[in-house]
Tab-separated table of C-alpha atoms in Angstrom:
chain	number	residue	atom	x	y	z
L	13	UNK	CA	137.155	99.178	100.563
L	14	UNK	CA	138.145	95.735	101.606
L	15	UNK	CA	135.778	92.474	100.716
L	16	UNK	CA	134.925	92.740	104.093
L	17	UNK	CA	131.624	94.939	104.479
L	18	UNK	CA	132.478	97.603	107.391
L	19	UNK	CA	129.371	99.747	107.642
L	20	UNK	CA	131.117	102.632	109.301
L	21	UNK	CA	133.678	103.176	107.085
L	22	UNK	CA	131.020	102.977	104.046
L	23	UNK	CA	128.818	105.614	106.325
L	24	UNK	CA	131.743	107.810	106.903
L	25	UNK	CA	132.585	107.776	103.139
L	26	UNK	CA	128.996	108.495	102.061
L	27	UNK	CA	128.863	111.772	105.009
L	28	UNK	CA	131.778	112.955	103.352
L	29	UNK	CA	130.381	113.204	100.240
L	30	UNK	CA	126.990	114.616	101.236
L	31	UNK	CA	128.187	117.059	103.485
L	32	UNK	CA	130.394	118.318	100.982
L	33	UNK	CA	128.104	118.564	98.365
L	34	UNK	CA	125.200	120.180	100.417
L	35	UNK	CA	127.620	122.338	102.182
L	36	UNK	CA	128.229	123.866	98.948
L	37	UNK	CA	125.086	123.711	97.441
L	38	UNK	CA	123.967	125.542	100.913
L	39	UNK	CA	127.004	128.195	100.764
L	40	UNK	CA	125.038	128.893	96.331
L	41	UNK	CA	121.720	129.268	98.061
L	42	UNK	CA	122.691	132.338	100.624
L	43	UNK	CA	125.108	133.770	98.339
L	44	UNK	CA	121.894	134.739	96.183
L	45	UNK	CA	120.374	136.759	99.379
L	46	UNK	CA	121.732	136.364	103.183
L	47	UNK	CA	118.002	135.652	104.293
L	48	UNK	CA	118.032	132.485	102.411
L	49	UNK	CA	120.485	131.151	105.474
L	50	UNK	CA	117.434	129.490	107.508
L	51	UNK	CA	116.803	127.224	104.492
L	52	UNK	CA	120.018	126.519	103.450
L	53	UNK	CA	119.927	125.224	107.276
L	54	UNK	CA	118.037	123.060	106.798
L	55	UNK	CA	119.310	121.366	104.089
L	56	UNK	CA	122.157	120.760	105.599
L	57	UNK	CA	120.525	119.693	108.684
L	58	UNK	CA	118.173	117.009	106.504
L	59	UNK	CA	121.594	114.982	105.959
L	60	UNK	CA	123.066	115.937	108.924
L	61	UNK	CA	121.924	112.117	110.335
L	62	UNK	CA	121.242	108.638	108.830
L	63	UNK	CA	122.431	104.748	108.846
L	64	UNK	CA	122.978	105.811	104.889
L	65	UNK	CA	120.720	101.933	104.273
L	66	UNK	CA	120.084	103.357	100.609
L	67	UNK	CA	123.476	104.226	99.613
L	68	UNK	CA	124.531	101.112	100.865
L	69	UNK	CA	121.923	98.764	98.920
L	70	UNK	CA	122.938	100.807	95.445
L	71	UNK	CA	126.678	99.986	96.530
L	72	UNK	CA	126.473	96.519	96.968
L	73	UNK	CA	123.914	96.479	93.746
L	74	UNK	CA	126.840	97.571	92.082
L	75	UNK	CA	128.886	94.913	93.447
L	76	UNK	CA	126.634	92.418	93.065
L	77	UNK	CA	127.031	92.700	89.592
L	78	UNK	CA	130.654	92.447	89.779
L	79	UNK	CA	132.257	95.736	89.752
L	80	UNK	CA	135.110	96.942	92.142
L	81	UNK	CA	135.007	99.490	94.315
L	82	UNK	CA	134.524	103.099	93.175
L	83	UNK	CA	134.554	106.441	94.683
L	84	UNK	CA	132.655	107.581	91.826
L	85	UNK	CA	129.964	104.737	92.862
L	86	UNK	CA	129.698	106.057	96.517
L	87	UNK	CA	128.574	109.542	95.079
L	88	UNK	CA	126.066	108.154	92.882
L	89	UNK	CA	125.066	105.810	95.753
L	90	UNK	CA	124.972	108.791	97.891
L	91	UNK	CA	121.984	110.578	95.452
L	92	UNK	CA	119.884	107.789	97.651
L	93	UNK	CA	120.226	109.481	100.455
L	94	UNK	CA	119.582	112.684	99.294
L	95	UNK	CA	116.230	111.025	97.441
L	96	UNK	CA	115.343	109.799	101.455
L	97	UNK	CA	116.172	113.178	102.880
L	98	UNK	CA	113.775	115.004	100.659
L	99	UNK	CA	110.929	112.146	101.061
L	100	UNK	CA	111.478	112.870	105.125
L	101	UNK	CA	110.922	116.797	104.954
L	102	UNK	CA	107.959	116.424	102.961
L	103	UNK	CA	106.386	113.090	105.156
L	104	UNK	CA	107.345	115.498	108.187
L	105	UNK	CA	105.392	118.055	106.631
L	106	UNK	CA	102.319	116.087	105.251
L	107	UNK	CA	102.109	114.432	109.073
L	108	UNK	CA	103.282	117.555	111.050
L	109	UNK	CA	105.287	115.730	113.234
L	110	UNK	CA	107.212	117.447	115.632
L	111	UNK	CA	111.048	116.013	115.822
L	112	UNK	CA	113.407	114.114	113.701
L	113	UNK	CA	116.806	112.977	115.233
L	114	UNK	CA	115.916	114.765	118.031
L	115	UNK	CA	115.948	117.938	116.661
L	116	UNK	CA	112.571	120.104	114.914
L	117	UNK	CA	111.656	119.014	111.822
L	118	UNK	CA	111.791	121.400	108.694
L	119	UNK	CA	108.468	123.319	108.804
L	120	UNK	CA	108.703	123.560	112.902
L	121	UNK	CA	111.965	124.981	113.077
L	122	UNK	CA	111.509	127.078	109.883
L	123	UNK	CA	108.443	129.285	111.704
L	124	UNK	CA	111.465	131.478	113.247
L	125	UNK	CA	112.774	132.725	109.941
L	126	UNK	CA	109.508	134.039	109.324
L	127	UNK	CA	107.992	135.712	112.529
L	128	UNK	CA	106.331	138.922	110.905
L	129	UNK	CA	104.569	136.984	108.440
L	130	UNK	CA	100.916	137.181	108.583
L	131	UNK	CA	100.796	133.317	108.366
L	132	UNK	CA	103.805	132.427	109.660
L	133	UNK	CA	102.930	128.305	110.306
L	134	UNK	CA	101.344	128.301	106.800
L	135	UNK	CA	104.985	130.420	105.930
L	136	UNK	CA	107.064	127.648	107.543
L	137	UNK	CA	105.584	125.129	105.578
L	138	UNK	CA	105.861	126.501	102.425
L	139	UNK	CA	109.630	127.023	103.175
L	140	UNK	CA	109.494	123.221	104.171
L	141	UNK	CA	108.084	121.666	101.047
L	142	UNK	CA	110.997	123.898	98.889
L	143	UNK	CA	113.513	122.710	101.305
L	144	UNK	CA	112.184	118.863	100.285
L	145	UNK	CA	111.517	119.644	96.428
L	146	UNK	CA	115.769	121.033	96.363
L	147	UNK	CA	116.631	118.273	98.060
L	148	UNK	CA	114.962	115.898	95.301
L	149	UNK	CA	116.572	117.943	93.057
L	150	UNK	CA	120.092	117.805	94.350
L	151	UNK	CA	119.804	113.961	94.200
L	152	UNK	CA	119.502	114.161	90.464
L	153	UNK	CA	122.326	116.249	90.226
L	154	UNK	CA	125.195	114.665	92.445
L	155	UNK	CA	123.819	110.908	90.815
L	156	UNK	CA	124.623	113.120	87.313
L	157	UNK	CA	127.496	114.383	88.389
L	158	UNK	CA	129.070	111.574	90.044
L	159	UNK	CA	131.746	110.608	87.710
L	160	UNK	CA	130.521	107.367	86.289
L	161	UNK	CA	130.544	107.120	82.730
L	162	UNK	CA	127.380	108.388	80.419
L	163	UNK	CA	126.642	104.929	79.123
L	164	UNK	CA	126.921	103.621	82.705
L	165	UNK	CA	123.914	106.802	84.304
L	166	UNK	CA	121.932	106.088	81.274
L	167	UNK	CA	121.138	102.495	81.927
L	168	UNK	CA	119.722	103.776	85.345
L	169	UNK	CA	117.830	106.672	84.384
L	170	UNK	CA	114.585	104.807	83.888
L	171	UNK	CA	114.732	103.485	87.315
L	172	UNK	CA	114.850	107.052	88.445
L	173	UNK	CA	111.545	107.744	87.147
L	174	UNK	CA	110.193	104.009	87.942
L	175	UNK	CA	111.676	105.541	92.176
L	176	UNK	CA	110.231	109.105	92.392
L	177	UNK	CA	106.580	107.739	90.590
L	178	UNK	CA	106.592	105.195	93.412
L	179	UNK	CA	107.582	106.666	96.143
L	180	UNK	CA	104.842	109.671	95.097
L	181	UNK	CA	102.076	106.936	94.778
L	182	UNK	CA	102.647	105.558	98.119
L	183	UNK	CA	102.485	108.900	99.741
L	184	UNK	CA	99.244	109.705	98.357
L	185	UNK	CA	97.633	106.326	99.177
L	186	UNK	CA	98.877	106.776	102.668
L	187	UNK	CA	96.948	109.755	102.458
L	188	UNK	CA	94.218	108.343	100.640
L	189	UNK	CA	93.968	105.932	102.960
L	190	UNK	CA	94.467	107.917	106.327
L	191	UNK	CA	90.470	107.913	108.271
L	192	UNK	CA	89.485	104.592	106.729
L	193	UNK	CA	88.660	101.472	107.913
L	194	UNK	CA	92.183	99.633	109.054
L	195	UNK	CA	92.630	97.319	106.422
L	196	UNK	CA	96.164	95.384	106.674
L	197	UNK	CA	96.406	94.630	102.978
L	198	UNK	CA	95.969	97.898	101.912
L	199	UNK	CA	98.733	98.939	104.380
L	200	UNK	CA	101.172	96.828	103.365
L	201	UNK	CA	100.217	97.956	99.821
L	202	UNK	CA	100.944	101.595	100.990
L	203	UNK	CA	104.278	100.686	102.639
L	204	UNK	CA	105.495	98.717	99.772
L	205	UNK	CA	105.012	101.619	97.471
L	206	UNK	CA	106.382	104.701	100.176
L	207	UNK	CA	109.031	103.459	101.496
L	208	UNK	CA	110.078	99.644	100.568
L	209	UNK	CA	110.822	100.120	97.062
L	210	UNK	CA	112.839	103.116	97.545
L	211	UNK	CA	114.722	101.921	100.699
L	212	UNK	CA	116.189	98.437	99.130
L	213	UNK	CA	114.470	97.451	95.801
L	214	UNK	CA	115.529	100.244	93.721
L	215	UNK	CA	118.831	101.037	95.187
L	216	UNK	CA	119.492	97.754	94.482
L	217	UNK	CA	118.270	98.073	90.477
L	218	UNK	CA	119.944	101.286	90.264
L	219	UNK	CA	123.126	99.782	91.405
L	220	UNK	CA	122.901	96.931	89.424
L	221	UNK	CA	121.883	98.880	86.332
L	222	UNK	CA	125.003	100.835	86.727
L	223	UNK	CA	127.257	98.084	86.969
L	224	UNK	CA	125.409	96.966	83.954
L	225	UNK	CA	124.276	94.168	85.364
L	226	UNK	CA	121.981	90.899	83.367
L	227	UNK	CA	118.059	90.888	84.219
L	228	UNK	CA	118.483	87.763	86.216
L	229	UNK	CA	120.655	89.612	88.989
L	230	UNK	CA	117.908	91.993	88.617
L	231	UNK	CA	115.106	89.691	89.487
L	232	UNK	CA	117.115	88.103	92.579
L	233	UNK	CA	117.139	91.912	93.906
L	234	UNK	CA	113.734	92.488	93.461
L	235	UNK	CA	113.301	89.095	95.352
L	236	UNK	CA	114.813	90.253	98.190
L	237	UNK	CA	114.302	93.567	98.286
L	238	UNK	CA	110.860	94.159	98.599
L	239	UNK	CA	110.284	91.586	101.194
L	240	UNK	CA	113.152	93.167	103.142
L	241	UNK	CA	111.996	96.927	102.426
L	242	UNK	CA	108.188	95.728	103.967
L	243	UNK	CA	110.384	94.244	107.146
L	244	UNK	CA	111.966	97.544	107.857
L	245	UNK	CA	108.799	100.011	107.460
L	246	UNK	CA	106.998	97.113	110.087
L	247	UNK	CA	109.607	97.554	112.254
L	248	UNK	CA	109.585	101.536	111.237
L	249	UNK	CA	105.998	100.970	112.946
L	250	UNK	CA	106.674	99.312	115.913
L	251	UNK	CA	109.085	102.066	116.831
L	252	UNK	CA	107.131	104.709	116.123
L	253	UNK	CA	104.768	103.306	118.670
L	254	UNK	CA	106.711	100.876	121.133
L	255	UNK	CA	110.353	102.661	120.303
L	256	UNK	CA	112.408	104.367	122.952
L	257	UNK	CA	112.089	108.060	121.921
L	258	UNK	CA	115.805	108.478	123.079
L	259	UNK	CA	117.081	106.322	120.885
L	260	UNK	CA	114.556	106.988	117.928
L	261	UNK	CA	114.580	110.600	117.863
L	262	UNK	CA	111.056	110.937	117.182
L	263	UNK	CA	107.728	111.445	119.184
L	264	UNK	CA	106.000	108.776	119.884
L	265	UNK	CA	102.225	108.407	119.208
L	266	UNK	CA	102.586	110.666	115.743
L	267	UNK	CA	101.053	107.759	113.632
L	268	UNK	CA	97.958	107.299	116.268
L	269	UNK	CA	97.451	110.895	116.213
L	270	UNK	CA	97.565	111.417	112.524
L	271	UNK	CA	95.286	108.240	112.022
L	272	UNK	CA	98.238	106.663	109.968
L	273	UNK	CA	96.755	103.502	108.307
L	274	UNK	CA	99.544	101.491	109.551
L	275	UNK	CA	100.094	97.611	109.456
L	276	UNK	CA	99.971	97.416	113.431
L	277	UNK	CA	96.610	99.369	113.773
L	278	UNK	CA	95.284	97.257	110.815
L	279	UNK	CA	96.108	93.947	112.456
L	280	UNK	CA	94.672	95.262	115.837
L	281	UNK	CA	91.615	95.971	114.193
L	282	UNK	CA	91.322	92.933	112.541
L	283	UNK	CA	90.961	90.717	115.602
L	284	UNK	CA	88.948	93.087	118.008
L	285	UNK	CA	85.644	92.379	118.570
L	286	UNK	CA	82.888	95.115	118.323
L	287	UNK	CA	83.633	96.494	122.190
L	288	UNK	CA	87.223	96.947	120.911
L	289	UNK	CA	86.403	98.550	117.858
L	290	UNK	CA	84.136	101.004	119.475
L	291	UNK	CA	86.949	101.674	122.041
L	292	UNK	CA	90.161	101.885	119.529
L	293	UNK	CA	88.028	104.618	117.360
L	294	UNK	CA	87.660	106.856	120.533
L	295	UNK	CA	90.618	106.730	121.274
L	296	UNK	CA	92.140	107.142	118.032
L	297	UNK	CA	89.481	110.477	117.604
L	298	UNK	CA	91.237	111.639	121.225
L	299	UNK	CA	94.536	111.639	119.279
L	300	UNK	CA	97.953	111.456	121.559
L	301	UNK	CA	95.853	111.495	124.872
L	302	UNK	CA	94.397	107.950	123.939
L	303	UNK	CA	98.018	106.277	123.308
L	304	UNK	CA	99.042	104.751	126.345
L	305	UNK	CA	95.866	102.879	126.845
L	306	UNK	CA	95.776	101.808	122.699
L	307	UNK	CA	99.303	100.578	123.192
L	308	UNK	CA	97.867	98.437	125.639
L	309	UNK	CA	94.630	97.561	123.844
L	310	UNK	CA	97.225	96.246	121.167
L	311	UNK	CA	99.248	93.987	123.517
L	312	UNK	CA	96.325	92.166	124.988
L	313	UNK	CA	95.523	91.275	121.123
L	314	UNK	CA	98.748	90.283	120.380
L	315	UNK	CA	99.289	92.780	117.607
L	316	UNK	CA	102.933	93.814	118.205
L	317	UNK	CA	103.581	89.673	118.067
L	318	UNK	CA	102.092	88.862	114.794
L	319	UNK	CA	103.761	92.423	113.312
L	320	UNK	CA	106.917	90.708	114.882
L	321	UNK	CA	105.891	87.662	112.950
L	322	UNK	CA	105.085	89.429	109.468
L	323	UNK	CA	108.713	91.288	109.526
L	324	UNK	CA	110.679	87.306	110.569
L	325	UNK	CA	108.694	86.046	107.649
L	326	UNK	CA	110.027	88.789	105.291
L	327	UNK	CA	113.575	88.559	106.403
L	328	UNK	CA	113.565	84.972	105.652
L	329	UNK	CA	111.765	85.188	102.270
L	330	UNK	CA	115.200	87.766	101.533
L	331	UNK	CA	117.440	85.532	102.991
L	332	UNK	CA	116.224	82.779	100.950
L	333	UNK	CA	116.582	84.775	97.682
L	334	UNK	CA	120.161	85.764	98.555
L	335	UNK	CA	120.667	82.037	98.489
L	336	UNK	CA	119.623	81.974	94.813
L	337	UNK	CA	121.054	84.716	93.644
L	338	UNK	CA	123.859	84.558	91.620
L	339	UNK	CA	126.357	87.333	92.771
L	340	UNK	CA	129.729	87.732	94.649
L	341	UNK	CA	130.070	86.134	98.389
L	342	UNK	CA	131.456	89.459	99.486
L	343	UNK	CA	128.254	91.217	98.061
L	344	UNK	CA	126.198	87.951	99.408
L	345	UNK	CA	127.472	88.336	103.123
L	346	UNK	CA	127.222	92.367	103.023
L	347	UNK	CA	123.466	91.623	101.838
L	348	UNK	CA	122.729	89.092	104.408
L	349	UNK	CA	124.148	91.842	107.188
L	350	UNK	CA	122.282	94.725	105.760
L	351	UNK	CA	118.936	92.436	106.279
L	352	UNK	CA	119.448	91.889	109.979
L	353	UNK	CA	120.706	95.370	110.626
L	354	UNK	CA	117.813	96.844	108.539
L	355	UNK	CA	114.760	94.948	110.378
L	356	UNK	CA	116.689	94.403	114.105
L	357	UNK	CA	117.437	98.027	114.271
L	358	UNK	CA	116.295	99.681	117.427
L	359	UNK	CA	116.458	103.668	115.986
């Protein structure tokens, strides 16, 4: 790879790889019994899709810290994506939402492999969450096997367990959290811990770690990537809400109608008055029929604006670490266009 960051070519080097290795890892999984074929489906289908973001913020970790490029790098970068896919099956599955990409998610479009079972939705699900925990599982393995030397995995192996204790904790507080008061503190708190850590910051370490890179570097990515990883779950909100379902390939509404404790229904709640408050939590107990006239309830307070606001003053608390930190210009710029891209995006 040139120094000049082309996020296609990156994407289409990273598919490569996990289609390969699933493909295989699919083709194992039926060759123990044929009726294993809807799963192994679906774990192809999980990284069927996918901007690959993770990969590319443990690529340019690695770079950061001065190494050249490496194939065997793009494999172990790719075990981030593979980390994401099985964090997506099981959020589909703790939410029940409906699509993903466009297409059924995991536990919805695993209730036709099982339609003599006595409880085949309870069934589907169960396939689901084993769909998710292989997936998790796989990640471990292609990071292990990616080619990189010993010495080189073992400086990153204690971010792996710093990632998957993380990313668990902020699932459960979302949970945890789901039916309470809107508090926007303790939803940024959630989406810090489920998905901004494991979307930039620890790429980013683990990247760094394997290019063996000093603490400082380390600092500068923690600097700017948990500002940036907060940015894109806000905008991650706004779409799930405001998005074009065309383009985001998921139903709109599933965070009113799962009572998500999201950053946009905290900071609507925060600045109705009583009337408001009595009207948001009937419409949030009507579920999806309520969301047309909450979306509006939030406009006329101005909550999609200061969300706006909250995500420009997160990119520019990342940009301004970039401008401190103490890496390559090549791995400087590719940063700087992986912050727009990651809190513009409109999908």
């Amino acid at each position: 790879m040139t120094e000049v960051w082309d996020p296609a070519a990156f994407k289409a080097r990273v598919d490569e790889v996990l289609h390969r290795f699933v493909a295989r890892e699919a083709d194992d999984l039926t060759a123990v019994d044929a009726s294993l074929g809807p799963v192994a489906e679906q774990l192809e289908s999980a990284v069927a899709d996918g901007k690959r973001l993770r990969a590319a913020f443990c690529y340019w970790g690695w770079r950061g810290g001065g190494q050249p490029d490496s194939d065997a790098l793009v494999r172990a970068a790719a075990s981030m994506e593979l980390v994401h896919a099985a964090a997506v099956v099981h959020d589909d599955l703790i939410d029940d939402s409906p699509l993903r990409h466009g297409r059924p998610t995991a536990h919805r479009a695993l209730r036709a492999a099982v339609p003599r079972h006595p409880r085949a939705a309870g069934a589907a699900r169960s396939l689901a969450m084993l769909v998710g925990d292989l997936l998790m599982s796989l990640a471990g393995q292609l990071f292990v096997t990616s080619g990189l030397p010993a010495a080189y995995l073992g400086r990153a192996r204690p971010l792996w367990a710093s990632l998957a204790r993380e990313l668990v904790a902020g699932e459960c507080l979302e949970i945890l959290h789901t039916g309470a008061a809107p508090d926007t503190a303790a939803s940024l708190k959630v989406i810090r811990y489920k998905t901004a850590k494991y979307t930039v910051e620890q790429p980013l370490l683990i990247g760094g770690a394997l290019a063996g890179a000093p603490a400082r570097l380390g600092e500068g990515y923690s600097a700017y990537g948990l500002p940036l990883g907060e940015a894109f779950q806000l905008r991650d909100d706004l779409l799930g809400l405001f998005g074009d379902p065309e383009r985001t390939g998921k139903a709109t509404g599933d965070d009113l109608r799962g009572h998500r404790p999201t950053a946009l229904l905290a900071e609507t709640w925060r600045v109705a008055d009583a009337a408001r408050r009595e009207r948001l939590r009937a419409l949030l107990a009507d579920g999806e029929g309520g969301a047309e006239e909450v979306r509006a309830l939030m406009r006329s307070l101005k909550a999609p604006e200061r969300v706006e606001g909250m995500i420009a003053a997160r990119v520019e608390e990342a940009l301004r670490a970039l401008d401190e930190l103490d890496a390559p210009p090549a791995a400087v710029a590719a940063l700087t266009s992986l912050a727009h891209s990651a809190s513009t995006r409109l999908s």
